PDB file of N, CA and C in Angstrom:
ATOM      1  N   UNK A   1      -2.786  -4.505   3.253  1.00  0.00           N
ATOM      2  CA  UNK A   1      -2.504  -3.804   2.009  1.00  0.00           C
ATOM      3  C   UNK A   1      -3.623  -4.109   1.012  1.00  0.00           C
ATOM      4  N   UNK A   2      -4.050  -3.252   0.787  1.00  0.00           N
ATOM      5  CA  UNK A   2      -5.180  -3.472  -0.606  1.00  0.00           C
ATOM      6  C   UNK A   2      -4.269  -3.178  -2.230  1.00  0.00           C
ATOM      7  N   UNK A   3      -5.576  -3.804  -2.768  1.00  0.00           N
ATOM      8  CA  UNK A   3      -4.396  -3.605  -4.240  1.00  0.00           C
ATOM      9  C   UNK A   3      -4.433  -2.214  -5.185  1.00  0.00           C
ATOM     10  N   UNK A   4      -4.591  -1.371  -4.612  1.00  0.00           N
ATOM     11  CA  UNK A   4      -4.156   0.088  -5.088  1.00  0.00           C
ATOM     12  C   UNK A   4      -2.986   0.578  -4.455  1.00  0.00           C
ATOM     13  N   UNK A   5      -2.508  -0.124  -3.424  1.00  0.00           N
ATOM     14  CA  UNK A   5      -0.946  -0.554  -2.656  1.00  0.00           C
ATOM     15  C   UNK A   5      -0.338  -1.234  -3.203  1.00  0.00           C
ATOM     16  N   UNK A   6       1.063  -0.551  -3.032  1.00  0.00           N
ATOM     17  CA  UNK A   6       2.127  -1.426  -3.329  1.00  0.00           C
ATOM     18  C   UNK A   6       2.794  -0.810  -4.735  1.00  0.00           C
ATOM     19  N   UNK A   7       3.754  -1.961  -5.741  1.00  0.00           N
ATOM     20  CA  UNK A   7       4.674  -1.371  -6.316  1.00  0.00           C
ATOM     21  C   UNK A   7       3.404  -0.671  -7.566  1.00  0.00           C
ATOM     22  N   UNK A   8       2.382  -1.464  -7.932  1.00  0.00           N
ATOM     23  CA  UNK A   8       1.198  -1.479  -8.987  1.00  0.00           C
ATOM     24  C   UNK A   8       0.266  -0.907  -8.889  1.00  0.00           C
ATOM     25  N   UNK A   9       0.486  -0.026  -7.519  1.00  0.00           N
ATOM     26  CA  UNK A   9      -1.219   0.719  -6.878  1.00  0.00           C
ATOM     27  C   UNK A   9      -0.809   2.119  -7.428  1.00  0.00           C
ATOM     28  N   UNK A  10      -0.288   2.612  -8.377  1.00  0.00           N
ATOM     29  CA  UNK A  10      -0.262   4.637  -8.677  1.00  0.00           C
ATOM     30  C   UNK A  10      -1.471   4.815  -9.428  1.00  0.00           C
ATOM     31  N   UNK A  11      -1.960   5.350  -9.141  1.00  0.00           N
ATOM     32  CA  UNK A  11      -3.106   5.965 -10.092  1.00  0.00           C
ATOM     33  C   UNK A  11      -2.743   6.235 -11.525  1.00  0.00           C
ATOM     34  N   UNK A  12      -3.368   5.710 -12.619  1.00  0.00           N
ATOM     35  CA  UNK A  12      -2.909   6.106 -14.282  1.00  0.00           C
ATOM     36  C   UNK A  12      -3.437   7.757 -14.549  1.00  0.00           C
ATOM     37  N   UNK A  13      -2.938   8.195 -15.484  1.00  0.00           N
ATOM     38  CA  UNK A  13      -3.117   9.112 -16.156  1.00  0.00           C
ATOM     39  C   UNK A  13      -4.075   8.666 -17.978  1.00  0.00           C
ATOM     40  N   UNK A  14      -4.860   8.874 -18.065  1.00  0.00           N
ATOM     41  CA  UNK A  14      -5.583   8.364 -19.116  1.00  0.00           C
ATOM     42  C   UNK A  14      -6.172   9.242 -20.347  1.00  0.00           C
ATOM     43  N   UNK A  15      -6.045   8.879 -20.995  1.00  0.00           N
ATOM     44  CA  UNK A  15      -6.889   9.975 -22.411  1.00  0.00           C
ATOM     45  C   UNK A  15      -7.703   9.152 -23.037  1.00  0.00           C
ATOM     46  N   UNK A  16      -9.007   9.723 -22.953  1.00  0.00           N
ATOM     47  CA  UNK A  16     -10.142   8.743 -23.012  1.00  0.00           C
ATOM     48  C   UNK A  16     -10.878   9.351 -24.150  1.00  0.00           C
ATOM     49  N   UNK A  17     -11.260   8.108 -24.893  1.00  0.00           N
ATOM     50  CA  UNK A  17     -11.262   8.009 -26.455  1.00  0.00           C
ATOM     51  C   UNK A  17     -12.767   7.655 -26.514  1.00  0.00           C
ATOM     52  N   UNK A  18     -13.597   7.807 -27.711  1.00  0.00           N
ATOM     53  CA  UNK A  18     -15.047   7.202 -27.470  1.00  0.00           C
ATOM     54  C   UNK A  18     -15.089   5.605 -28.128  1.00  0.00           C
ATOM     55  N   UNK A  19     -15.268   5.095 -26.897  1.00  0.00           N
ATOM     56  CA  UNK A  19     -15.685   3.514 -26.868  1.00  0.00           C
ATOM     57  C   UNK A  19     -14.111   2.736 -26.107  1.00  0.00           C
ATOM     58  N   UNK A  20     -13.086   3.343 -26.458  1.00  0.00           N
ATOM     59  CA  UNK A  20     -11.412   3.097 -25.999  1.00  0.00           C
ATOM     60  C   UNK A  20     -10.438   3.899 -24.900  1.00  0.00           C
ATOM     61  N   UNK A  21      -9.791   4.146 -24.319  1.00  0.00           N
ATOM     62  CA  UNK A  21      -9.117   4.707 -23.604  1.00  0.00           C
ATOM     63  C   UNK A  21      -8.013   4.399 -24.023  1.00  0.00           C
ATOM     64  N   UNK A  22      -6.805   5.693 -23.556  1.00  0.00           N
ATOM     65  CA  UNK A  22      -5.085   5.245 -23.920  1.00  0.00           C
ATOM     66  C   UNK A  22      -4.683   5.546 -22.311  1.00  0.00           C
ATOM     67  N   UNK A  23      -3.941   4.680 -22.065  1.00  0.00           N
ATOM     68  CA  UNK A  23      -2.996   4.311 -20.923  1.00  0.00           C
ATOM     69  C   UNK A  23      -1.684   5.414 -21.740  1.00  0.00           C
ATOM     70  N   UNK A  24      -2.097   7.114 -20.680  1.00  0.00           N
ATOM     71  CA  UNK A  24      -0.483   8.132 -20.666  1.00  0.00           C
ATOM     72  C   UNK A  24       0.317   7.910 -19.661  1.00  0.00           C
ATOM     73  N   UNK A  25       0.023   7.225 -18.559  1.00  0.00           N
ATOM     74  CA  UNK A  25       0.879   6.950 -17.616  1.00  0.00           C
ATOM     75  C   UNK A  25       0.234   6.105 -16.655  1.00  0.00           C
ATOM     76  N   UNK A  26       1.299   4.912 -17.088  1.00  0.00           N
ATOM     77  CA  UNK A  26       1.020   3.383 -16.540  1.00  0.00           C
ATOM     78  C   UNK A  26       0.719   3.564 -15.050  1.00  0.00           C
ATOM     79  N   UNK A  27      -0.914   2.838 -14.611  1.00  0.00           N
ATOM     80  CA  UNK A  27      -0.968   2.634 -13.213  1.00  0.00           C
ATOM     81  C   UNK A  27      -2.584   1.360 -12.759  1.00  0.00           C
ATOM     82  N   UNK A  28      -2.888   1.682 -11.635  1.00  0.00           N
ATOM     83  CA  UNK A  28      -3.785   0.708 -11.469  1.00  0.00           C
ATOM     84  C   UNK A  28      -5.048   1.265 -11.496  1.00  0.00           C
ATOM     85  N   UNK A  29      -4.998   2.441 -11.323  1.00  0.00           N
ATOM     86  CA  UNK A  29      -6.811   2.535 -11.315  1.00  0.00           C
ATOM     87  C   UNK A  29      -6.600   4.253 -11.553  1.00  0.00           C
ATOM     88  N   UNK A  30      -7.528   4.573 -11.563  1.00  0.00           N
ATOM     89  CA  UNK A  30      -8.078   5.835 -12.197  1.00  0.00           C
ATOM     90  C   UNK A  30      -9.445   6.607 -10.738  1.00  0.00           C
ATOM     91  N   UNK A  31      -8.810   7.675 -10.659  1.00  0.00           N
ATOM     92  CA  UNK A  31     -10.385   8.306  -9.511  1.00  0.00           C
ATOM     93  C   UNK A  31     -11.542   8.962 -10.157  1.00  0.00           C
ATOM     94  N   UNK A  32     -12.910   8.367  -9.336  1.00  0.00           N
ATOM     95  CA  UNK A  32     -14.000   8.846 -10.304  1.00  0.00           C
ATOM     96  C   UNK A  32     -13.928  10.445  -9.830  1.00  0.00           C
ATOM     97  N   UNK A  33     -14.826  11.191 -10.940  1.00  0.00           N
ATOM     98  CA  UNK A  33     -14.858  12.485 -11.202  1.00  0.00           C
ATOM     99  C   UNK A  33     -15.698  13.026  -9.661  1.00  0.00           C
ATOM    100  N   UNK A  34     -17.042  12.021  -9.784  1.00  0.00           N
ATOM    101  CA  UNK A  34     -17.798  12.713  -8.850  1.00  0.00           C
ATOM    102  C   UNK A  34     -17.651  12.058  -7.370  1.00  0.00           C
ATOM    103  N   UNK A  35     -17.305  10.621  -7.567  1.00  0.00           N
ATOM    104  CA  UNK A  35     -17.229  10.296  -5.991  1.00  0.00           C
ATOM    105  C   UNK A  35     -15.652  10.319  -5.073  1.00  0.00           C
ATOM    106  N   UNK A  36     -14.745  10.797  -6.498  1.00  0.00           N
ATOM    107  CA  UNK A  36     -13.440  10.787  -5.979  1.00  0.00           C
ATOM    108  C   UNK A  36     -12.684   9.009  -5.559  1.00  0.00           C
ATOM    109  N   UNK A  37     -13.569   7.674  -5.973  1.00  0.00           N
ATOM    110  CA  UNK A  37     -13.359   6.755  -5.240  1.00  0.00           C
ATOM    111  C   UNK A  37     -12.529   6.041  -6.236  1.00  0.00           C
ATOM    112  N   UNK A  38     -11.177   5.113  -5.995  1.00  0.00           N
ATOM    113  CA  UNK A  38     -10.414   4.526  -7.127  1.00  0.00           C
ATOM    114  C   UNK A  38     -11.360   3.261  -7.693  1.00  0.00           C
ATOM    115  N   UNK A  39     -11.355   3.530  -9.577  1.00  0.00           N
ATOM    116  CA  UNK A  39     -11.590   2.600 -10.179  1.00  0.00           C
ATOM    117  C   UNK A  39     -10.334   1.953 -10.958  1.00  0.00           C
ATOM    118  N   UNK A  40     -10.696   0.540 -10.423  1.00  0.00           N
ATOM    119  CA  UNK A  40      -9.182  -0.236 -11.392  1.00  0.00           C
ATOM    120  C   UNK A  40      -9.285  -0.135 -12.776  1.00  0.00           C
ATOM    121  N   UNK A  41      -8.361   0.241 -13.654  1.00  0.00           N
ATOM    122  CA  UNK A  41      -8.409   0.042 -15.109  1.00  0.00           C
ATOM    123  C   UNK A  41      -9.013  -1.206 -15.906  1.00  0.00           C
ATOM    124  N   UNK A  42      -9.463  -2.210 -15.055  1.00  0.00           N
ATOM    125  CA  UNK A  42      -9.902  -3.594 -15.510  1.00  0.00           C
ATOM    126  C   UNK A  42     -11.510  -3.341 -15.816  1.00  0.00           C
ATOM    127  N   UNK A  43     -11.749  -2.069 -14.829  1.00  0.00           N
ATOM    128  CA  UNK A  43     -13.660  -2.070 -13.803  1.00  0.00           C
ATOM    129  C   UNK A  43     -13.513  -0.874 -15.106  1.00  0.00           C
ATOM    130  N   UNK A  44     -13.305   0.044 -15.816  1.00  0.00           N
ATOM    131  CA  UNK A  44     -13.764   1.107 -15.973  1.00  0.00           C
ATOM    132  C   UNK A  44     -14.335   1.284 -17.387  1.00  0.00           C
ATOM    133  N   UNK A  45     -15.530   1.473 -16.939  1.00  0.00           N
ATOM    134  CA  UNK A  45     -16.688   1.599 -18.197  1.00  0.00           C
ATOM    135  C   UNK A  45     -17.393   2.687 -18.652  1.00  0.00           C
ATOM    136  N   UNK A  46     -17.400   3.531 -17.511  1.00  0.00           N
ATOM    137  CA  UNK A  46     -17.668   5.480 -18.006  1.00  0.00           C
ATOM    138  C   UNK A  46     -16.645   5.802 -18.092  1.00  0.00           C
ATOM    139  N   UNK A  47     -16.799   6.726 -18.808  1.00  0.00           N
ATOM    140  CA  UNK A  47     -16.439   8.251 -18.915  1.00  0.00           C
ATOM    141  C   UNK A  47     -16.719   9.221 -20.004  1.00  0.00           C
ATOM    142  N   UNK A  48     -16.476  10.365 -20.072  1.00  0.00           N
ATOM    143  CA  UNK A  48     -16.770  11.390 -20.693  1.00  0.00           C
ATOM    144  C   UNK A  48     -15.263  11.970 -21.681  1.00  0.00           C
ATOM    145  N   UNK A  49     -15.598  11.611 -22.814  1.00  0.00           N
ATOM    146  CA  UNK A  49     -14.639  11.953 -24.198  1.00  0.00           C
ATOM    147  C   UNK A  49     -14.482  13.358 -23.936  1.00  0.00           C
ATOM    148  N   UNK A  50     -15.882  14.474 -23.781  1.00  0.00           N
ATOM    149  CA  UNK A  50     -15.455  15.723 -23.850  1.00  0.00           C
ATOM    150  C   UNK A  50     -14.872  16.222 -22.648  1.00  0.00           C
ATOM    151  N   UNK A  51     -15.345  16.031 -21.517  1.00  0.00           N
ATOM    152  CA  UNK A  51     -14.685  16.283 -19.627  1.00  0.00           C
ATOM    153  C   UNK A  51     -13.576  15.626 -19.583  1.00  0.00           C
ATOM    154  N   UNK A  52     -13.628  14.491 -20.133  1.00  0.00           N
ATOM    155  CA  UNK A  52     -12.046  13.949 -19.922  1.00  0.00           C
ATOM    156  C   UNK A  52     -12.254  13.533 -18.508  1.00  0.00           C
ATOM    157  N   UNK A  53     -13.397  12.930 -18.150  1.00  0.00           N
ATOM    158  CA  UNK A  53     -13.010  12.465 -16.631  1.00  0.00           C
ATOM    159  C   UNK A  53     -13.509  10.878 -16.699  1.00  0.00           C
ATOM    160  N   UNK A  54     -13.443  10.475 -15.803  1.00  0.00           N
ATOM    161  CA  UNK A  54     -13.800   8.365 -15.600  1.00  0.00           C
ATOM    162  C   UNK A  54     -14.843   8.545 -14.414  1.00  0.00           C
ATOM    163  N   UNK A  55     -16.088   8.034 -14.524  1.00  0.00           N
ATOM    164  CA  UNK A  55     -16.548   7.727 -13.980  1.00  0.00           C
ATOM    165  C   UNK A  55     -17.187   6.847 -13.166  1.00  0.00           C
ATOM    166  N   UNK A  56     -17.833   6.307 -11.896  1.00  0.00           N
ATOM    167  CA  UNK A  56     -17.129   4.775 -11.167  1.00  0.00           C
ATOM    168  C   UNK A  56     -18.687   4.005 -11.849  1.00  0.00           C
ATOM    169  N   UNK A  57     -19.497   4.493 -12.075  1.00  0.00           N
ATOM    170  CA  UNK A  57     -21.033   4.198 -12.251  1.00  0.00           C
ATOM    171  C   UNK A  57     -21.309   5.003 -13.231  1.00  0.00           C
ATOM    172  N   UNK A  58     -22.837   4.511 -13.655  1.00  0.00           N
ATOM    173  CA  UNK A  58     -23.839   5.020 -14.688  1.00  0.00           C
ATOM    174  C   UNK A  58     -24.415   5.934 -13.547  1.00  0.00           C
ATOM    175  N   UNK A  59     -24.668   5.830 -12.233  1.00  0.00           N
ATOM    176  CA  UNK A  59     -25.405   6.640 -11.874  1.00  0.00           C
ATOM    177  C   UNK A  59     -24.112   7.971 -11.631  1.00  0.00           C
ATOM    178  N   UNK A  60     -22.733   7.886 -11.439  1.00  0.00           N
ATOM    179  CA  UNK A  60     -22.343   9.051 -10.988  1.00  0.00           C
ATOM    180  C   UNK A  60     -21.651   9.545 -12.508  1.00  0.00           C
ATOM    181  N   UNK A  61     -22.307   8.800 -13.648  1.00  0.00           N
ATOM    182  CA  UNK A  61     -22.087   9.478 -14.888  1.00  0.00           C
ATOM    183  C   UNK A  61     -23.376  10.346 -14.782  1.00  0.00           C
ATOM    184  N   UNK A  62     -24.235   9.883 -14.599  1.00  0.00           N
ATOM    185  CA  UNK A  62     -25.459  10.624 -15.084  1.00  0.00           C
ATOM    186  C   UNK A  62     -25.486  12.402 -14.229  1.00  0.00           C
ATOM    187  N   UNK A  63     -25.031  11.861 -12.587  1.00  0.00           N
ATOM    188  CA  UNK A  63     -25.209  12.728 -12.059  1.00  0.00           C
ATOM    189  C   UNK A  63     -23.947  14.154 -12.546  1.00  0.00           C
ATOM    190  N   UNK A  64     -22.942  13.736 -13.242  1.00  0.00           N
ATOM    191  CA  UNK A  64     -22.400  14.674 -13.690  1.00  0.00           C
ATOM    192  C   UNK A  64     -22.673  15.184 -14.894  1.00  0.00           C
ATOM    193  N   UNK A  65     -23.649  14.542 -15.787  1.00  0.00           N
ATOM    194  CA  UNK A  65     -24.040  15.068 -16.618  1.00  0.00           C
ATOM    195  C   UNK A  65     -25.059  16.242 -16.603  1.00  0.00           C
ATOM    196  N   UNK A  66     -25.963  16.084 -15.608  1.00  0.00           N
ATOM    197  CA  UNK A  66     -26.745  16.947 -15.286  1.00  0.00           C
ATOM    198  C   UNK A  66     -26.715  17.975 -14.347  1.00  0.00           C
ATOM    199  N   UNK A  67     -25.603  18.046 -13.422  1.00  0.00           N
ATOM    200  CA  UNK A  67     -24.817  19.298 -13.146  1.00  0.00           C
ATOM    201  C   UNK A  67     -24.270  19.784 -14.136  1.00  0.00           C
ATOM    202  N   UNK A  68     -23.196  19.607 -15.081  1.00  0.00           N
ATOM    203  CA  UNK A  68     -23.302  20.133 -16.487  1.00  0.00           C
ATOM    204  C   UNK A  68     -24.249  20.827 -17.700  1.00  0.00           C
ATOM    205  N   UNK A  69     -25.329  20.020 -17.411  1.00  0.00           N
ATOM    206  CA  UNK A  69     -26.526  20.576 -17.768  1.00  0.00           C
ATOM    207  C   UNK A  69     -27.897  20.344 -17.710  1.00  0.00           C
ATOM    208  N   UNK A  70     -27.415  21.074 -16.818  1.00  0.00           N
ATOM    209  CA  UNK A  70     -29.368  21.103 -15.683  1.00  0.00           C
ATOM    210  C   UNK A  70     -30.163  21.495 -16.704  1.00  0.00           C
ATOM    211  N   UNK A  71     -30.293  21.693 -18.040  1.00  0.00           N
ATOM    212  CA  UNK A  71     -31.679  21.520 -18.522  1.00  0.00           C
ATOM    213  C   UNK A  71     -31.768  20.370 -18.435  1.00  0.00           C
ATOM    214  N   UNK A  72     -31.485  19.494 -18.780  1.00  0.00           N
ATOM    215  CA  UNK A  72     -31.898  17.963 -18.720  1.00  0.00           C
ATOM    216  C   UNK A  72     -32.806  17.460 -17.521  1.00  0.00           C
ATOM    217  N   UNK A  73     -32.534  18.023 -16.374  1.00  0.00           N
ATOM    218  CA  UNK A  73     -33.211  18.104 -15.309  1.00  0.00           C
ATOM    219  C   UNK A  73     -35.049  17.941 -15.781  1.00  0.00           C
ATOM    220  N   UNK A  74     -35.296  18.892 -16.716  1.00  0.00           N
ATOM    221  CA  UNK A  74     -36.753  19.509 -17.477  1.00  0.00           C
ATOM    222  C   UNK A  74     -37.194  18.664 -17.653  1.00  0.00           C
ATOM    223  N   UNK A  75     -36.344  17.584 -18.562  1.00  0.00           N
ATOM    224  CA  UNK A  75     -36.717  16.658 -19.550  1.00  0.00           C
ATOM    225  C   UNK A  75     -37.761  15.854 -18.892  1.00  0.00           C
ATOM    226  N   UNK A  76     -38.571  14.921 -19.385  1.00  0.00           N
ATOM    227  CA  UNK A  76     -39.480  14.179 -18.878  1.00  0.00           C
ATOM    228  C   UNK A  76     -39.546  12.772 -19.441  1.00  0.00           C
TER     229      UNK A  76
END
């Protein structure tokens, strides 16, 4: 059993605030946007205020930022 098992393993429901998050429905971890992989509510340090999603990394923040908006891609 890993610890996203069991009575404490449901995935939360979250509304994510800039710099804070609110716990809408109590659970253990949260799935990232782009890799789909569970982050525990303890680990989670991205996400996006306007997407409303959690992300597991800086790199799979970034990479959703710039599918969002591929000009950035340009940038140098």
């Amino acid at each position: 059993m890993n610890r996203f098992e069991g009575p404490g393993g449901k995935e939360a429901r979250i509304r994510y605030l800039d710099g804070d998050f609110q716990v809408l429905t109590p659970g253990a971890f949260v799935r990232c946007a782009v890799t789909g992989e569970p982050i525990p509510l303890d680990e989670l340090k991205y996400w996006s205020v306007a997407r409303q999603e959690p992300y597991a990394n800086a790199a799979a923040s970034l990479s959703r930022e710039i599918e969002v908006n591929p000009e950035l891609r340009k940038r140098g």
